[in-house]
Coordinates of C-alpha atoms and ligand atoms in Angstrom, one line a residue:
X27 CA 66.8 -141.3 -76.3
X28 CA 67.4 -142.4 -79.9
X29 CA 64.6 -142.3 -82.4
X30 CA 65.5 -144.5 -85.3
X31 CA 62.3 -144.2 -87.4
X32 CA 58.8 -142.6 -87.2
X33 CA 56.2 -144.1 -89.5
X34 CA 52.8 -142.3 -89.8
X35 CA 49.7 -144.4 -90.3
X36 CA 47.3 -142.3 -92.3
X37 CA 43.9 -143.7 -91.3
X38 CA 41.0 -141.4 -90.3
X39 CA 42.7 -140.2 -87.1
X40 CA 46.3 -140.9 -88.1
X41 CA 49.0 -141.7 -85.7
X42 CA 52.8 -142.2 -85.4
X43 CA 54.7 -145.4 -84.8
X44 CA 58.0 -144.4 -83.2
X45 CA 60.8 -146.9 -83.2
X46 CA 63.9 -146.3 -81.1
X47 CA 65.8 -146.8 -77.9
X48 CA 65.1 -145.4 -74.4
X49 CA 61.6 -144.4 -75.3
X50 CA 60.0 -145.8 -72.1
X51 CA 61.7 -143.3 -69.9
X52 CA 60.3 -140.6 -72.1
X53 CA 56.7 -141.9 -72.1
X54 CA 55.5 -139.0 -70.0
X55 CA 56.9 -136.4 -72.3
X56 CA 55.2 -138.0 -75.3
X57 CA 51.9 -138.3 -73.6
X58 CA 51.8 -134.9 -71.9
X59 CA 52.3 -133.4 -75.3
X60 CA 49.3 -135.3 -76.6
X61 CA 46.8 -135.5 -73.8
X62 CA 46.7 -132.5 -71.4
X63 CA 45.2 -132.9 -67.9
X64 CA 44.0 -136.4 -68.4
X65 CA 44.4 -139.6 -66.4
X66 CA 46.4 -142.5 -67.7
X67 CA 45.4 -146.1 -67.1
X68 CA 48.3 -148.5 -67.7
X69 CA 47.4 -152.1 -68.5
X70 CA 50.2 -154.7 -68.4
X71 CA 50.8 -158.3 -67.6
X72 CA 52.5 -160.0 -64.7
X73 CA 55.9 -160.5 -66.5
X74 CA 56.2 -157.1 -68.1
X75 CA 55.2 -155.5 -64.9
X76 CA 58.4 -156.7 -63.2
X77 CA 60.6 -155.2 -66.0
X78 CA 59.0 -152.0 -67.1
X79 CA 55.9 -150.8 -65.1
X80 CA 57.9 -148.7 -62.7
X81 CA 59.9 -147.0 -65.5
X82 CA 56.7 -146.0 -67.2
X83 CA 54.9 -144.9 -64.0
X84 CA 58.0 -142.8 -63.0
X85 CA 58.1 -141.2 -66.3
X86 CA 54.4 -140.3 -66.2
X87 CA 54.8 -139.0 -62.7
X88 CA 57.7 -136.8 -63.7
X89 CA 55.5 -135.3 -66.4
X90 CA 52.7 -134.6 -63.9
X91 CA 50.4 -137.3 -65.3
X92 CA 48.0 -138.9 -62.8
X93 CA 48.3 -142.7 -63.5
X94 CA 46.6 -145.9 -62.3
X95 CA 47.6 -149.4 -63.3
X96 CA 46.1 -152.9 -63.8
X97 CA 48.1 -156.1 -64.0
X98 CA 46.7 -159.4 -65.4
X99 CA 48.3 -162.8 -65.3
X100 CA 50.5 -163.2 -68.5
X101 CA 49.5 -165.5 -71.3
X102 CA 47.0 -166.1 -74.1
X103 CA 44.8 -168.1 -71.8
X104 CA 44.0 -164.8 -70.0
X105 CA 43.0 -162.9 -73.2
X106 CA 39.4 -163.6 -72.4
X107 CA 36.1 -162.0 -71.4
X108 CA 36.9 -162.5 -67.7
X109 CA 40.1 -160.4 -67.8
X110 CA 38.4 -157.9 -70.1
X111 CA 35.6 -157.4 -67.5
X112 CA 38.2 -156.9 -64.7
X113 CA 39.8 -154.2 -66.8
X114 CA 36.4 -152.5 -67.3
X115 CA 35.6 -152.7 -63.6
X116 CA 39.0 -151.2 -62.7
X117 CA 38.4 -148.3 -65.2
X118 CA 34.9 -147.5 -63.8
X119 CA 35.9 -147.9 -60.1
X120 CA 38.7 -145.4 -60.7
X121 CA 36.3 -142.9 -62.5
X122 CA 37.9 -143.2 -65.9
X123 CA 36.0 -140.9 -68.2
X124 CA 36.0 -140.3 -71.9
X125 CA 38.7 -137.7 -71.6
X126 CA 41.1 -140.2 -70.1
X127 CA 43.2 -142.9 -71.9
X128 CA 44.7 -146.3 -71.7
X129 CA 48.3 -147.4 -72.1
X130 CA 48.9 -151.0 -73.2
X131 CA 52.3 -152.0 -72.0
X132 CA 53.3 -155.4 -73.2
X133 CA 53.0 -158.0 -76.0
X134 CA 50.1 -158.7 -78.3
X135 CA 47.9 -160.2 -75.6
X136 CA 48.1 -157.0 -73.6
X137 CA 47.7 -154.8 -76.7
X138 CA 44.7 -156.7 -78.1
X139 CA 42.9 -156.8 -74.8
X140 CA 43.6 -153.3 -73.5
X141 CA 42.7 -152.0 -77.0
X142 CA 39.4 -153.9 -76.9
X143 CA 38.7 -152.3 -73.5
X144 CA 39.6 -148.9 -74.8
X145 CA 37.5 -149.4 -77.9
X146 CA 34.4 -150.4 -76.0
X147 CA 34.5 -148.6 -72.5
X148 CA 32.1 -145.7 -72.8
X149 CA 31.9 -146.5 -76.5
X150 CA 35.6 -145.7 -76.9
X151 CA 38.4 -143.9 -75.2
X152 CA 41.9 -143.2 -76.7
X153 CA 44.7 -145.7 -76.2
X154 CA 48.5 -145.9 -76.7
X155 CA 50.4 -149.0 -77.6
X156 CA 53.8 -149.6 -75.9
X157 CA 54.7 -153.0 -77.5
X158 CA 57.4 -155.0 -75.7
X159 CA 57.6 -158.1 -77.9
X160 CA 58.9 -158.4 -81.5
X161 CA 55.5 -159.7 -82.5
X162 CA 53.7 -156.7 -81.0
X163 CA 56.2 -154.2 -82.6
X164 CA 56.0 -155.7 -86.1
X165 CA 52.3 -156.5 -86.2
X166 CA 49.8 -156.4 -83.4
X167 CA 50.3 -152.8 -82.1
X168 CA 49.7 -151.4 -85.6
X169 CA 46.4 -151.4 -87.4
X170 CA 43.7 -151.3 -84.6
X171 CA 42.6 -154.9 -84.5
X172 CA 41.6 -155.4 -80.8
X173 CA 40.0 -158.6 -79.5
X174 CA 39.7 -161.3 -76.9
X175 CA 39.3 -165.1 -77.4
X176 CA 36.3 -167.3 -76.7
X177 CA 36.9 -170.9 -75.9
X178 CA 35.2 -171.6 -79.3
X179 CA 37.9 -169.6 -81.2
X180 CA 40.5 -166.9 -81.4
X181 CA 39.7 -163.2 -81.4
X182 CA 36.0 -163.9 -81.7
X183 CA 34.9 -160.7 -79.8
X184 CA 36.6 -157.5 -80.9
X185 CA 36.6 -154.1 -82.5
X186 CA 38.7 -152.0 -84.8
X187 CA 40.1 -149.2 -82.7
X188 CA 43.2 -147.5 -83.8
X189 CA 45.8 -146.3 -81.2
X190 CA 46.7 -142.7 -80.8
X191 CA 50.4 -143.5 -80.7
X192 CA 52.7 -146.5 -80.8
X193 CA 56.0 -146.4 -78.9
X194 CA 58.4 -149.3 -79.8
X195 CA 61.3 -149.2 -77.4
X196 CA 63.7 -151.8 -78.8
X197 CA 65.6 -151.9 -75.5
X198 CA 62.7 -153.8 -74.0
X199 CA 63.6 -156.7 -76.3
X200 CA 66.7 -157.4 -74.2
X201 CA 64.6 -159.2 -71.6
X202 CA 62.3 -161.0 -74.0
X203 CA 62.6 -164.8 -73.6
X204 CA 64.0 -166.6 -76.8
X205 CA 60.7 -168.5 -77.2
X206 CA 58.8 -165.3 -77.7
X207 CA 61.5 -163.7 -79.8
X208 CA 61.0 -166.6 -82.2
X209 CA 57.3 -166.0 -82.2
X210 CA 57.8 -162.5 -83.5
X211 CA 60.1 -163.8 -86.2
X212 CA 57.3 -166.0 -87.5
X213 CA 55.2 -162.8 -88.2
X214 CA 58.3 -161.1 -89.7
X215 CA 58.8 -164.1 -92.1
X216 CA 55.1 -163.9 -92.9
X217 CA 55.5 -160.3 -93.9
X218 CA 58.7 -161.2 -95.8
X219 CA 56.8 -163.7 -97.8
X220 CA 54.0 -161.2 -98.6
X221 CA 56.3 -158.3 -99.7
X222 CA 59.4 -160.3 -100.8
X223 CA 62.6 -158.4 -101.8
X224 CA 64.9 -157.0 -99.2
X225 CA 62.7 -158.0 -96.2
X226 CA 62.7 -161.7 -97.1
X227 CA 66.5 -161.6 -97.8
X228 CA 67.0 -160.0 -94.4
X229 CA 65.1 -163.0 -92.9
X230 CA 67.2 -165.5 -94.8
X231 CA 70.5 -163.8 -93.8
X232 CA 69.4 -162.7 -90.3
X233 CA 71.6 -160.5 -88.3
X234 CA 70.3 -159.1 -85.0
X235 CA 71.9 -155.7 -85.8
X236 CA 69.3 -155.4 -88.5
X237 CA 66.3 -155.9 -86.1
X238 CA 65.4 -152.2 -85.9
X239 CA 65.4 -152.0 -89.7
X240 CA 63.3 -155.2 -90.0
X241 CA 60.8 -153.7 -87.5
X242 CA 60.6 -150.5 -89.5
X243 CA 60.1 -152.4 -92.8
X244 CA 57.3 -154.6 -91.3
X245 CA 55.5 -151.5 -89.8
X246 CA 55.9 -149.6 -93.1
X247 CA 54.4 -152.5 -95.0
X248 CA 51.5 -153.1 -92.6
X249 CA 50.8 -149.3 -92.4
X250 CA 50.3 -149.2 -96.2
X251 CA 48.0 -152.2 -96.1
X252 CA 45.9 -150.8 -93.2
X253 CA 45.7 -147.3 -94.9
X254 CA 44.3 -148.9 -98.1
X255 CA 41.9 -151.3 -96.3
X256 CA 41.4 -150.4 -92.6
X257 CA 38.6 -152.8 -91.9
X258 CA 39.7 -155.9 -93.9
X259 CA 37.3 -155.7 -96.8
X260 CA 40.0 -157.0 -99.2
X261 CA 43.8 -156.5 -99.3
X262 CA 44.2 -156.6 -95.5
X263 CA 43.2 -160.3 -95.6
X264 CA 46.7 -160.9 -97.0
X265 CA 48.1 -160.3 -93.5
X266 CA 46.3 -163.6 -92.5
X267 CA 48.8 -165.7 -94.4
X268 CA 49.3 -168.9 -92.5
X269 CA 46.6 -167.9 -89.9
X270 CA 43.8 -170.2 -90.9
X271 CA 45.7 -173.3 -89.8
X272 CA 47.4 -171.3 -87.1
X273 CA 44.2 -170.3 -85.4
X274 CA 43.0 -173.9 -85.6
X275 CA 46.2 -175.2 -84.0
X276 CA 45.9 -172.6 -81.2
X277 CA 42.4 -173.6 -80.5
X278 CA 43.2 -177.4 -80.6
X279 CA 46.0 -176.8 -78.1
X280 CA 43.6 -174.7 -75.9
X281 CA 46.0 -171.8 -76.5
X282 CA 49.1 -173.5 -75.2
X283 CA 50.9 -173.3 -78.5
X284 CA 52.0 -169.6 -78.8
X285 CA 50.6 -167.6 -81.7
X286 CA 53.9 -167.2 -83.5
X287 CA 54.7 -170.9 -83.3
X288 CA 51.2 -171.6 -84.7
X289 CA 51.8 -169.1 -87.5
X290 CA 55.1 -170.8 -88.4
X291 CA 53.3 -174.2 -88.7
X292 CA 50.3 -172.6 -90.5
X293 CA 52.6 -170.9 -93.0
X294 CA 54.5 -174.2 -93.6
X295 CA 51.2 -176.1 -94.2
X296 CA 50.0 -173.6 -96.8
X297 CA 53.5 -173.4 -98.5
X298 CA 53.7 -177.2 -98.9
X299 CA 50.1 -177.4 -100.1
X300 CA 50.7 -174.6 -102.5
X301 CA 53.6 -176.5 -104.1
X302 CA 51.9 -179.9 -104.0
X303 CA 48.5 -178.7 -105.4
X304 CA 50.1 -176.6 -108.1
X305 CA 49.1 -173.1 -106.8
X306 CA 52.7 -171.8 -106.7
X307 CA 54.3 -170.6 -109.9
X308 CA 57.8 -171.8 -108.7
X309 CA 58.5 -174.1 -105.7
X310 CA 58.5 -172.0 -102.6
X311 CA 58.1 -174.4 -99.6
X312 CA 61.8 -175.3 -99.3
X313 CA 62.8 -171.6 -98.9
X314 CA 60.0 -170.9 -96.5
X315 CA 60.5 -173.9 -94.3
X316 CA 64.2 -173.3 -94.3
X317 CA 63.9 -169.7 -93.1
X318 CA 61.4 -170.6 -90.4
X319 CA 63.6 -173.5 -89.2
X320 CA 66.6 -171.1 -89.0
X321 CA 64.8 -169.3 -86.2
X322 CA 64.1 -172.6 -84.4
X323 CA 60.4 -172.4 -85.3
X324 CA 58.3 -175.5 -85.8
X325 CA 57.0 -176.4 -89.3
X326 CA 54.7 -179.4 -88.5
X327 CA 51.9 -180.2 -86.0
X328 CA 50.7 -183.2 -84.1
X329 CA 47.1 -182.4 -85.0
X330 CA 45.4 -184.3 -87.8
X331 CA 43.9 -182.5 -90.9
X332 CA 40.5 -183.6 -89.5
X333 CA 41.1 -181.9 -86.2
X334 CA 42.3 -178.7 -87.9
X335 CA 39.3 -178.7 -90.2
X336 CA 36.9 -179.0 -87.3
X337 CA 38.6 -176.1 -85.4
X338 CA 38.6 -174.0 -88.6
X339 CA 34.8 -174.1 -88.8
X340 CA 34.6 -171.5 -86.0
X341 CA 37.2 -169.2 -87.6
X342 CA 35.9 -165.7 -88.1
X343 CA 37.4 -165.7 -91.6
X344 CA 34.6 -168.1 -92.6
X345 CA 31.3 -167.2 -94.2
X346 CA 28.8 -169.9 -94.5
X347 CA 30.5 -172.9 -96.0
X348 CA 33.4 -170.8 -97.3
X349 CA 36.6 -169.5 -95.7
X350 CA 39.2 -167.1 -97.0
X351 CA 42.7 -168.5 -97.3
X352 CA 45.9 -166.8 -98.4
X353 CA 47.8 -168.7 -101.0
X354 CA 51.5 -167.9 -101.5
X355 CA 52.2 -168.2 -105.3
X356 CA 55.8 -167.0 -105.0
X357 CA 57.9 -165.0 -102.5
X358 CA 56.5 -161.5 -102.8
X359 CA 53.2 -162.5 -104.3
X360 CA 50.2 -164.0 -102.4
X361 CA 46.6 -164.1 -103.3
X362 CA 43.3 -164.2 -101.4
X363 CA 41.0 -167.2 -102.2
X364 CA 37.6 -167.9 -100.9
X365 CA 37.3 -171.7 -100.8
X366 CA 34.8 -174.1 -99.4
X367 CA 35.7 -176.4 -96.5
X368 CA 36.2 -179.4 -98.9
X369 CA 39.1 -177.6 -100.5
X370 CA 40.4 -176.5 -97.1
X371 CA 40.4 -180.2 -96.2
X372 CA 42.5 -181.0 -99.3
X373 CA 44.9 -178.2 -98.4
X374 CA 45.3 -179.5 -94.9
X375 CA 45.8 -183.1 -96.2
X376 CA 48.4 -181.9 -98.8
X377 CA 50.3 -179.6 -96.5
X378 CA 50.3 -181.2 -93.1
X379 CA 53.8 -182.8 -93.4
Ligands
NAD406 P1 52.3 -162.1 -75.3 O1 51.7 -160.8 -75.2 O2 51.7 -163.2 -74.5 O3 53.8 -162.0 -74.9 C1 54.6 -163.2 -74.9 C2 55.2 -163.4 -73.5 O4 56.3 -162.5 -73.3 C3 54.3 -163.2 -72.3 O5 54.6 -164.1 -71.3 C4 54.8 -161.8 -71.8 O6 54.5 -161.6 -70.4 C5 56.2 -161.8 -72.1 N1 56.8 -160.5 -72.4 C6 56.4 -159.5 -73.2 N2 57.3 -158.6 -73.3 C7 58.3 -158.9 -72.6 C8 59.6 -158.3 -72.4 N3 60.0 -157.2 -73.0 N4 60.5 -159.0 -71.5 C9 60.1 -160.1 -70.9 N5 58.9 -160.7 -71.1 C10 58.1 -160.1 -71.9 O7 52.4 -162.6 -76.8 P2 52.8 -161.9 -78.2 O8 53.5 -163.0 -78.9 O9 53.4 -160.6 -78.0 O10 51.4 -161.6 -78.9 C11 50.5 -162.7 -79.2 C12 49.1 -162.2 -79.4 O11 49.1 -161.2 -80.4 C13 48.1 -163.2 -79.7 O12 47.0 -163.1 -78.9 C14 47.7 -162.9 -81.2 O13 46.4 -163.2 -81.5 C15 47.9 -161.4 -81.1 N6 48.1 -160.7 -82.4 C16 47.3 -159.7 -82.8 C17 47.5 -159.0 -84.0 C18 46.7 -157.8 -84.3 O14 46.7 -157.3 -85.4 N7 45.9 -157.3 -83.3 C19 48.5 -159.5 -84.9 C20 49.2 -160.6 -84.5 C21 49.0 -161.2 -83.3
LIG407 N1 47.5 -159.3 -88.0 C1 46.5 -159.2 -89.1 C2 46.0 -157.8 -89.2 O1 46.3 -156.9 -88.5 O2 45.1 -157.6 -90.1

């Protein structure tokens, strides 16, 4: 086992994010040190199960941990109340109590949904994130946002529930399909635009050897934001850069456009609009579109500004006739603006292509 970095997230009940290789085979050792004499409930999806479930179950067994598991069909379309209810039923049928815990083994879909189950079952039991996608390692496994989608919109039912530990085993990325690797890079580029400097440069001159360092830098940045604003009263809204249009695109596509692809398009729309409407202090859209394209990510959408606007009305970032949007003014400096839907319409018109 090689531990490359450990980042502590100092929220009320702080936790470590451990980044390294061969962590999965040591899952049991980490957990037996944290939770004595307690049952583990592993939640995973139908793809991740084939690759990693046995490794985790073996490791738990070797450490004397009593474990059960639940597998749901992979995909954002299953991040819904029906799968969530099946998870709750499995927990109660197996006599899961408040002294037991959940392990979320998979990408952001698994982590968000298993975390939501952990945050609500018996008013909250502990959970551990074992992210297996780039997106989940750099973003969704850290910070405690847990939710499921409604057909009316993304992540509309959820809680803040922080994990007790995050284990990022970068070996798992060897089986991740290219399409989902790109998705994660969209969130990496988003973070690079927010913090600028070395991280944005590492995106522009990408070398796969730097991936563990990139994951660490993203987690470090996100941990700082979450520590200062755990429940998104202010600064944490910055992490939604590109997400207003992204969530609208996901909804218009009935969740067939993957989240990271939608974030790439949403970030491109707001970058173009920022240049064209004079929000940016220096032109930024060429650099942003160029780095997103270098990862093979899309920068435009087939949906019209009117369709996006309609979908954005159900966004949980909206309050009355206003919605918060993150404006990139330059690489390394973005601002939060509360705007009304007429201005959002102007932004979509200006940035769509
Ligand atoms: P995902 O969980 O659907 O995983 C993508 C695909 O890769 C799935 O088919 C999955 O089965 C497969 N997969 C996962 N790991 C694999 C591996 N190692 N090898 C082979 N296949 C593997 O999608 P995602 O991109 O990880 O996450 C997207 C979700 O994350 C969205 O629902 C989004 O809303 C959410 N999200 C949440 C936060 C947050 O803060 N909570 C932040 C960003 C995104
Ligand atoms: N991914 C946005 C957040 O965690 O706040």
